[in-house]
Short mmCIF file of C-alpha atoms and ligand atoms in Angstrom, two decimals:
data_model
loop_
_atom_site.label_atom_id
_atom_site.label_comp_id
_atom_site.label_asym_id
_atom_site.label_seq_id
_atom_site.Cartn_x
_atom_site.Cartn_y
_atom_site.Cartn_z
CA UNK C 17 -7.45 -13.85 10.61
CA UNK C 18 -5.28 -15.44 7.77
CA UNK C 19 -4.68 -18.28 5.58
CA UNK C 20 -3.46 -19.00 1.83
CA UNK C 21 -4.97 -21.85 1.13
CA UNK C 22 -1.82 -22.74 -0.27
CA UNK C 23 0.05 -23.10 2.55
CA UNK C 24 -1.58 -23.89 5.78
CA UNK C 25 0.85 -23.80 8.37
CA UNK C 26 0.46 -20.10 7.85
CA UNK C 27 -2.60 -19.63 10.45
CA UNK C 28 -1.84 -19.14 13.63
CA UNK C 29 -3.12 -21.31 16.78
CA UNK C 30 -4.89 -18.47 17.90
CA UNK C 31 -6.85 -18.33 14.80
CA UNK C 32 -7.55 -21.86 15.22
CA UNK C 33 -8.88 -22.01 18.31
CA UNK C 34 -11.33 -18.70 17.48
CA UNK C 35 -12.71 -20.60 14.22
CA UNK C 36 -13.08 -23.50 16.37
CA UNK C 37 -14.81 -21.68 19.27
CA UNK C 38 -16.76 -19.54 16.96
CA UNK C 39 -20.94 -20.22 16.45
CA UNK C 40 -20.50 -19.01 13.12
CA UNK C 41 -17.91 -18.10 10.61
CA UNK C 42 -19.12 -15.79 7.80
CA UNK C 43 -16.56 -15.59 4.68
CA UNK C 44 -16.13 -14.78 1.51
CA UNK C 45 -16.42 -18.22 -0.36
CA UNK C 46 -17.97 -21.33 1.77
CA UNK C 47 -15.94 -23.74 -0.84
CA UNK C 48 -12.25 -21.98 0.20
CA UNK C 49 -12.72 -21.76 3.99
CA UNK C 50 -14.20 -25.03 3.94
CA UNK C 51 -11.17 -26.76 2.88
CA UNK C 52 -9.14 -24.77 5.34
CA UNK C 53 -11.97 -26.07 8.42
CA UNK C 54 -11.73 -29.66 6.60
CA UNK C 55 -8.22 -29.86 6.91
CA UNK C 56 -8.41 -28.69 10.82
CA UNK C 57 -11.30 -31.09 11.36
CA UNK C 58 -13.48 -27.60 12.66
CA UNK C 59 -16.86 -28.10 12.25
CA UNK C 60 -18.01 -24.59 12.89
CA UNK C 61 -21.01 -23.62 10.66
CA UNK C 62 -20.15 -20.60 7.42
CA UNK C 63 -22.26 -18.08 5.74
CA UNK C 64 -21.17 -16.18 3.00
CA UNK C 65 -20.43 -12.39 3.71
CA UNK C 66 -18.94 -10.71 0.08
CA UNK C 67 -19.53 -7.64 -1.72
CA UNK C 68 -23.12 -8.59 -3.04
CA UNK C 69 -24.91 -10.03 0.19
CA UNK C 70 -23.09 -7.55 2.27
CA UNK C 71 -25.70 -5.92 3.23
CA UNK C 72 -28.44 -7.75 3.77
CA UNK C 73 -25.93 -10.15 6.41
CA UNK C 74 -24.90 -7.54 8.40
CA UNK C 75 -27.58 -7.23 10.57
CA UNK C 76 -28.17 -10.84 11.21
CA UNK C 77 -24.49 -10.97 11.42
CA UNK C 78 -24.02 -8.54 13.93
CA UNK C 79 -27.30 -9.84 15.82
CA UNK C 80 -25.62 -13.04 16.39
CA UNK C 81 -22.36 -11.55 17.59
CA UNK C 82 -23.87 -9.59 20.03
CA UNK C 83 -25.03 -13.45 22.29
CA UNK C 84 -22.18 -15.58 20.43
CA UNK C 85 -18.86 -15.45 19.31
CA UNK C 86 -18.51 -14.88 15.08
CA UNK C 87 -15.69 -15.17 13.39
CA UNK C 88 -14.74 -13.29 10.00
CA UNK C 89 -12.54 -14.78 7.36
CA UNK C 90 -11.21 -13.62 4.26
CA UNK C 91 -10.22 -16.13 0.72
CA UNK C 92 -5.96 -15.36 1.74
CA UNK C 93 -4.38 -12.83 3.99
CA UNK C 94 -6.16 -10.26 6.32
CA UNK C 95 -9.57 -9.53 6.06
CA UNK C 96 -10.27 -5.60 5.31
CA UNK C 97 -7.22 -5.40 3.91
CA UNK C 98 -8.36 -5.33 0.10
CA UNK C 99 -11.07 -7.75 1.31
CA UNK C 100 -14.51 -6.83 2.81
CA UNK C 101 -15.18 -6.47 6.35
CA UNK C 102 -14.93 -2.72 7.09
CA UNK C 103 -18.71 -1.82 7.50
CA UNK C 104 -19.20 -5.43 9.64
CA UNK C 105 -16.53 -4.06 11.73
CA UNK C 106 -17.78 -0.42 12.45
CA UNK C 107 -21.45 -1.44 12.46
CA UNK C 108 -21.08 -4.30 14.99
CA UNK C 109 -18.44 -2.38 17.52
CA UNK C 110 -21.36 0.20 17.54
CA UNK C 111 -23.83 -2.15 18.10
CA UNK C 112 -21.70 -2.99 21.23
CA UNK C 113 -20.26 -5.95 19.78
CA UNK C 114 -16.61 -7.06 21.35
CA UNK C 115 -14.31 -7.52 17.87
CA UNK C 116 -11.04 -8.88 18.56
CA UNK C 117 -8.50 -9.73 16.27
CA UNK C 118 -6.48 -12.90 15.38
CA UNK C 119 -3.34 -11.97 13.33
CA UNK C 120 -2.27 -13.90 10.45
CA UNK C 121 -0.70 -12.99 7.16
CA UNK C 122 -1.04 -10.39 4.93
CA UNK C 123 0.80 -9.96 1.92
CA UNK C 124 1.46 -6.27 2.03
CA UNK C 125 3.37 -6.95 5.48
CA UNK C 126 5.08 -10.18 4.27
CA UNK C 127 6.29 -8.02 1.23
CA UNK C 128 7.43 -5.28 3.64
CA UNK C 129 9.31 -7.82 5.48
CA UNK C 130 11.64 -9.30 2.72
CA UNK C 131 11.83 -6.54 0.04
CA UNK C 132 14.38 -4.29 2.02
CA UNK C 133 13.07 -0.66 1.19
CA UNK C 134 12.39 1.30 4.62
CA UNK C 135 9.63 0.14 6.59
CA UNK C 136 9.65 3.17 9.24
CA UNK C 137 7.21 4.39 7.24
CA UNK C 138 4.70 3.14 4.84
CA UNK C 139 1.41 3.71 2.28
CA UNK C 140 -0.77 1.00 1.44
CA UNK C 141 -2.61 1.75 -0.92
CA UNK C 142 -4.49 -0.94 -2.62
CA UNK C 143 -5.25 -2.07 -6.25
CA UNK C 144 -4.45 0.99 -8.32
CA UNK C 145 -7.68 2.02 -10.90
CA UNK C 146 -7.21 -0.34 -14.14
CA UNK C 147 -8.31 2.58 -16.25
CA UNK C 148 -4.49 4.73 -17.24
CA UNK C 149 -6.13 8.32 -16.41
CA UNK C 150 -7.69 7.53 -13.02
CA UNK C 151 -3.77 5.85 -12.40
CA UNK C 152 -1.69 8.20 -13.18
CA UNK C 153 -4.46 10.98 -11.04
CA UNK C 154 -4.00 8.53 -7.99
CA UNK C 155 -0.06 7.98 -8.94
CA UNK C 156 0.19 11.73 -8.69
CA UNK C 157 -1.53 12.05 -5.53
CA UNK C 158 1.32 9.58 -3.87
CA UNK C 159 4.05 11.63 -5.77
CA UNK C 160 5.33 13.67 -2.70
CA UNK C 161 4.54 10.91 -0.35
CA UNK C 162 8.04 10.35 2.34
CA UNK C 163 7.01 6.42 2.16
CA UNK C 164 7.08 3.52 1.09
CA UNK C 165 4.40 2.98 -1.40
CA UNK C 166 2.94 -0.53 -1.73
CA UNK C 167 0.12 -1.78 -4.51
CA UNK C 168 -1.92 -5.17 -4.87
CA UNK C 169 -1.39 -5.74 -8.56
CA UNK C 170 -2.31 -9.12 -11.26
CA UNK C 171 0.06 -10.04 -13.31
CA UNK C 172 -1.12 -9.29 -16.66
CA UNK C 173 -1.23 -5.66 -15.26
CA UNK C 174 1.93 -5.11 -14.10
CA UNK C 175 4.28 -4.14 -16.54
CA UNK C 176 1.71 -1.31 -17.44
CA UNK C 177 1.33 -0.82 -13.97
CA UNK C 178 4.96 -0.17 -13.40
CA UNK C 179 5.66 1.95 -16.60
CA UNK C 180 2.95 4.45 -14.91
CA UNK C 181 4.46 4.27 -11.24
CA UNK C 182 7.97 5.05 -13.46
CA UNK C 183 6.24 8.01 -15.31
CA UNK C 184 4.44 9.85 -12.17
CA UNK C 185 7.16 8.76 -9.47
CA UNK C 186 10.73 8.90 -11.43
CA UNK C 187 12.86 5.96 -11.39
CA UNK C 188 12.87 5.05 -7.86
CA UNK C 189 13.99 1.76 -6.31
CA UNK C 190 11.15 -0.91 -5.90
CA UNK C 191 10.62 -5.06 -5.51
CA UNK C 192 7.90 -7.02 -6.97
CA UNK C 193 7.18 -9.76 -4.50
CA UNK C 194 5.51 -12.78 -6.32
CA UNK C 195 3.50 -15.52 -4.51
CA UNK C 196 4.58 -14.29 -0.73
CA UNK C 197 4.97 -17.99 0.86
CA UNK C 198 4.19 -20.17 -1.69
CA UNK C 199 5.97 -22.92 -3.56
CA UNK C 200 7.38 -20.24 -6.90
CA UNK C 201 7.54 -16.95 -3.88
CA UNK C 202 10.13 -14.66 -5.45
CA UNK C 203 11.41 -11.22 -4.40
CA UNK C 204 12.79 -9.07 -7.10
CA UNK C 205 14.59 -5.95 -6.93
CA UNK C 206 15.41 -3.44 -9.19
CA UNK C 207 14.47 0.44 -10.66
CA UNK C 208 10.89 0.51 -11.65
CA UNK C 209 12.36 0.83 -15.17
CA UNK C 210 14.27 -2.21 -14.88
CA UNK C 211 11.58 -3.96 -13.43
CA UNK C 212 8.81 -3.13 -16.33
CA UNK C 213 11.15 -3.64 -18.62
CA UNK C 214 11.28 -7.01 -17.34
CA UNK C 215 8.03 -8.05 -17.78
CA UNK C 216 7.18 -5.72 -20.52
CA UNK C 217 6.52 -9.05 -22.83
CA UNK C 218 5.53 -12.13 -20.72
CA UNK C 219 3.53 -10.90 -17.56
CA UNK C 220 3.78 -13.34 -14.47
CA UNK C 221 1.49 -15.60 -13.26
CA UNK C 222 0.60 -15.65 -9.61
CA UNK C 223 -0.39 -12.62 -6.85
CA UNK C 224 1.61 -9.76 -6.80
CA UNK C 225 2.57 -6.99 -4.20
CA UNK C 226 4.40 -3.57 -6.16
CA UNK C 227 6.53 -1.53 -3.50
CA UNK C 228 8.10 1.30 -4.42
CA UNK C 229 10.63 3.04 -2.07
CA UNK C 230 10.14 6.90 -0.80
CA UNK C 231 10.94 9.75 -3.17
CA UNK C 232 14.40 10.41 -3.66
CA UNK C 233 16.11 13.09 -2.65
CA UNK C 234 16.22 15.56 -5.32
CA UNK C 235 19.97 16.39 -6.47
CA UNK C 236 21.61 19.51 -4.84
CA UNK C 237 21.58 22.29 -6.73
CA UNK C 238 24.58 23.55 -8.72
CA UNK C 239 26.09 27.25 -7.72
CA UNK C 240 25.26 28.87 -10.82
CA UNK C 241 21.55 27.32 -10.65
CA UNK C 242 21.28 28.91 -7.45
CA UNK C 243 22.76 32.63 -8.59
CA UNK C 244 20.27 32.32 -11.52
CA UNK C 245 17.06 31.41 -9.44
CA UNK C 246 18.19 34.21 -7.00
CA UNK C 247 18.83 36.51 -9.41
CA UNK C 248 15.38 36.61 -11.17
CA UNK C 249 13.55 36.42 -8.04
CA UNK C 250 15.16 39.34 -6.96
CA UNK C 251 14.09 41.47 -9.99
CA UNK C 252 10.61 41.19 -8.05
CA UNK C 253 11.15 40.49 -4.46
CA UNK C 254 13.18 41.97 -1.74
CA UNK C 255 16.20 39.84 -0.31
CA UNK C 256 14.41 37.82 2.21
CA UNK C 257 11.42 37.10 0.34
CA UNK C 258 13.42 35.97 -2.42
CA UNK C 259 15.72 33.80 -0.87
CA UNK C 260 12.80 32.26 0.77
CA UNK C 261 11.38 31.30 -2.05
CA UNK C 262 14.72 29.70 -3.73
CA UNK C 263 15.36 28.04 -0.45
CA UNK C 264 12.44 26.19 -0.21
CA UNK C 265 12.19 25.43 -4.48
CA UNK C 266 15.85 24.09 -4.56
CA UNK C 267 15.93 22.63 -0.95
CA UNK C 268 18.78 24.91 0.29
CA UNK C 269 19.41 25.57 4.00
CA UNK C 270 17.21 29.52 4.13
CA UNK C 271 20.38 31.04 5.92
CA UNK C 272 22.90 30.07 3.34
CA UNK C 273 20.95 30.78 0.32
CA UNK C 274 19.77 34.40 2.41
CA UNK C 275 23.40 35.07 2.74
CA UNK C 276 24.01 34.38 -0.98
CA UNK C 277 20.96 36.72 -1.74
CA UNK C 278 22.47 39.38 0.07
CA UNK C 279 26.33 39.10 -1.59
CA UNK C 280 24.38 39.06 -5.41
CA UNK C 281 22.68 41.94 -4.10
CA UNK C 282 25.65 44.23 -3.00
CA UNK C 283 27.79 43.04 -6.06
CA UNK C 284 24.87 44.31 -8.31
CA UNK C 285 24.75 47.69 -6.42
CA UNK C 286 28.46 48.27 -5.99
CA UNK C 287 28.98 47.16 -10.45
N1 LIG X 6 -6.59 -9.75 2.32
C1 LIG X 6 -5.41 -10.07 1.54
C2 LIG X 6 -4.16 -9.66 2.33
O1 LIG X 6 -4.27 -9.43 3.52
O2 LIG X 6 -3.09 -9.62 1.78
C3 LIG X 6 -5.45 -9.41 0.18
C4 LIG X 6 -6.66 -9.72 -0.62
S1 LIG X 6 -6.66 -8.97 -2.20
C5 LIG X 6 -8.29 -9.33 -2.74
C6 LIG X 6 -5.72 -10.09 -3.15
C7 LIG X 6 -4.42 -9.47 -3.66
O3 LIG X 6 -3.44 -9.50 -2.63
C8 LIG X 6 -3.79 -10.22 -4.81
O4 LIG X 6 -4.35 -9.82 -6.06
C9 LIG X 6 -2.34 -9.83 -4.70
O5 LIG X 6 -2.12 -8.56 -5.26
C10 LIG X 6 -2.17 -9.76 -3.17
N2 LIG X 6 -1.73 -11.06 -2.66
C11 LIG X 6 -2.46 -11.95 -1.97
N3 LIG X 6 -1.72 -13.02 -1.65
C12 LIG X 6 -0.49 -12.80 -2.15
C13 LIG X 6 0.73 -13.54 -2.15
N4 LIG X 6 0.80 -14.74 -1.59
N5 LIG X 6 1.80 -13.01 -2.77
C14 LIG X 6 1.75 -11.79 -3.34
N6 LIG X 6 0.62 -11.06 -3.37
C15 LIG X 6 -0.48 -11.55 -2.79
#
């Protein structure tokens, strides 16, 4: 279920009708969702389910849901995604409960949608650690990763946020989506150098999405860097082996660079 308070044609009819139908709608902020009912004229009755009441409300929560319908809301966008609701979810479809799920926005998806970097495929993974050591650790776990990566980010973190996607990922392509269906939304494009160096002195205002397009393909590599690799390795290992191992570290084809193995190997026996 989904709504920026900002814009409120962006729930969907469905999601109407459950908040309507619901006996109760937990969320994160009774003030937020309120406005959003009060604009709908829904009457349903809220309870606050957020990170410091989470537990104590799941049982009552999930009590309830087992005789009458309860709906779960999040401030903007999905809830679970980046917003709480995970536990609720697994607890309550083990206690039996029926969850069902009324699509809205989320602005990970709406990003996706407009940015134009391949969607086939593609990691979400969050707010990165504010701290730069735990970022670049998590940066480098997502190094090798064929997808599209895509962050939640603030705006007076980004340009830092970018320089360290730049340092552990290389310059790939990426868009910075800015306010994803609001009145100032942009989409911009651009290197992840280009794009920190643009807001490397006045950071943006607003909510931001960071994606960052798959890992490039590395460059092929030259003839002579492949009869160097091949010739060390074969000081040490025997033809196959050895063009094994430069195959796979240079991204060669195995039958080309076994074939290339084999000609260095003859022209060192027969000089
Ligand atoms: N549950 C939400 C969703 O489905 O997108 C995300 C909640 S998370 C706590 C809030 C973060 O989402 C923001 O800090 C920002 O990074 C991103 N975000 C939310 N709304 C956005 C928007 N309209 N444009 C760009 N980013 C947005």
């Amino acid at each position: 279920m989904a709504t920026p308070i900002g814009n409120l044609m962006d729930i969907t009819a469905r999601a109407l009708l459950v908040l309507a139908r619901a006996s109760l709608i937990a969320c994160e902020d009774t003030r937020v969702t309120g406005k959003l009912l009060g604009h709908f004229g829904i009457v349903t009755r809220m309870l606050p389910y957020h990170d410091h009441n989470a537990g104590m409300m799941r049982p009552r929560l999930i009590a309830q849901a087992l005789n009458e319908p309860v709906a779960l809301v999040s401030d903007a966008g999905t809830p679970l995604i980046s917003d709480p609701g995970y536990k609720l979810v697994a607890e309550a479809r083990a206690a039996g409960v029926n969850v069902v799920t009324a699509p809205g926005p989320s602005a990970v998806i709406a990003a996706l949608s407009i940015a134009g970097l391949p969607t086939d495929r593609f990691l979400f993974a969050g707010f990165l650690p504010a701290r730069e050591k735990a970022k670049a650790d998590v940066i480098a776990e997502l190094a090798n990763v064929p997808a599209t990566l895509a962050f939640y980010e603030s705006g007076p973190r980004l340009a830092a946020t970018l320089t360290a996607l730049r340092a552990g990922l290389g310059d790939r392509p990426a868009a910075v989506g800015r306010e994803l269906t609001k009145k100032f939304e942009e989409m911009i494009s651009g290197t992840l150098s280009e794009l920190a160096a643009r807001w490397a002195d006045a950071p943006p205002k607003g909510e931001i999405v960071v994606l960052v397009g798959p890992p490039l393909p590395a460059p092929a590599a030259t003839a002579d860097e492949l009869d160097s690799a091949l010739r060390e390795a074969l000081t040490s290992l025997r033809v196959k082996d050895a063009a094994r191992a430069v195959a796979d570290r240079l991204g060669l084809p195995r039958a080309q660079v076994y074939a290339r193995a084999l000609a260095l190997k003859d022209a060192a026996r027969n000089g």
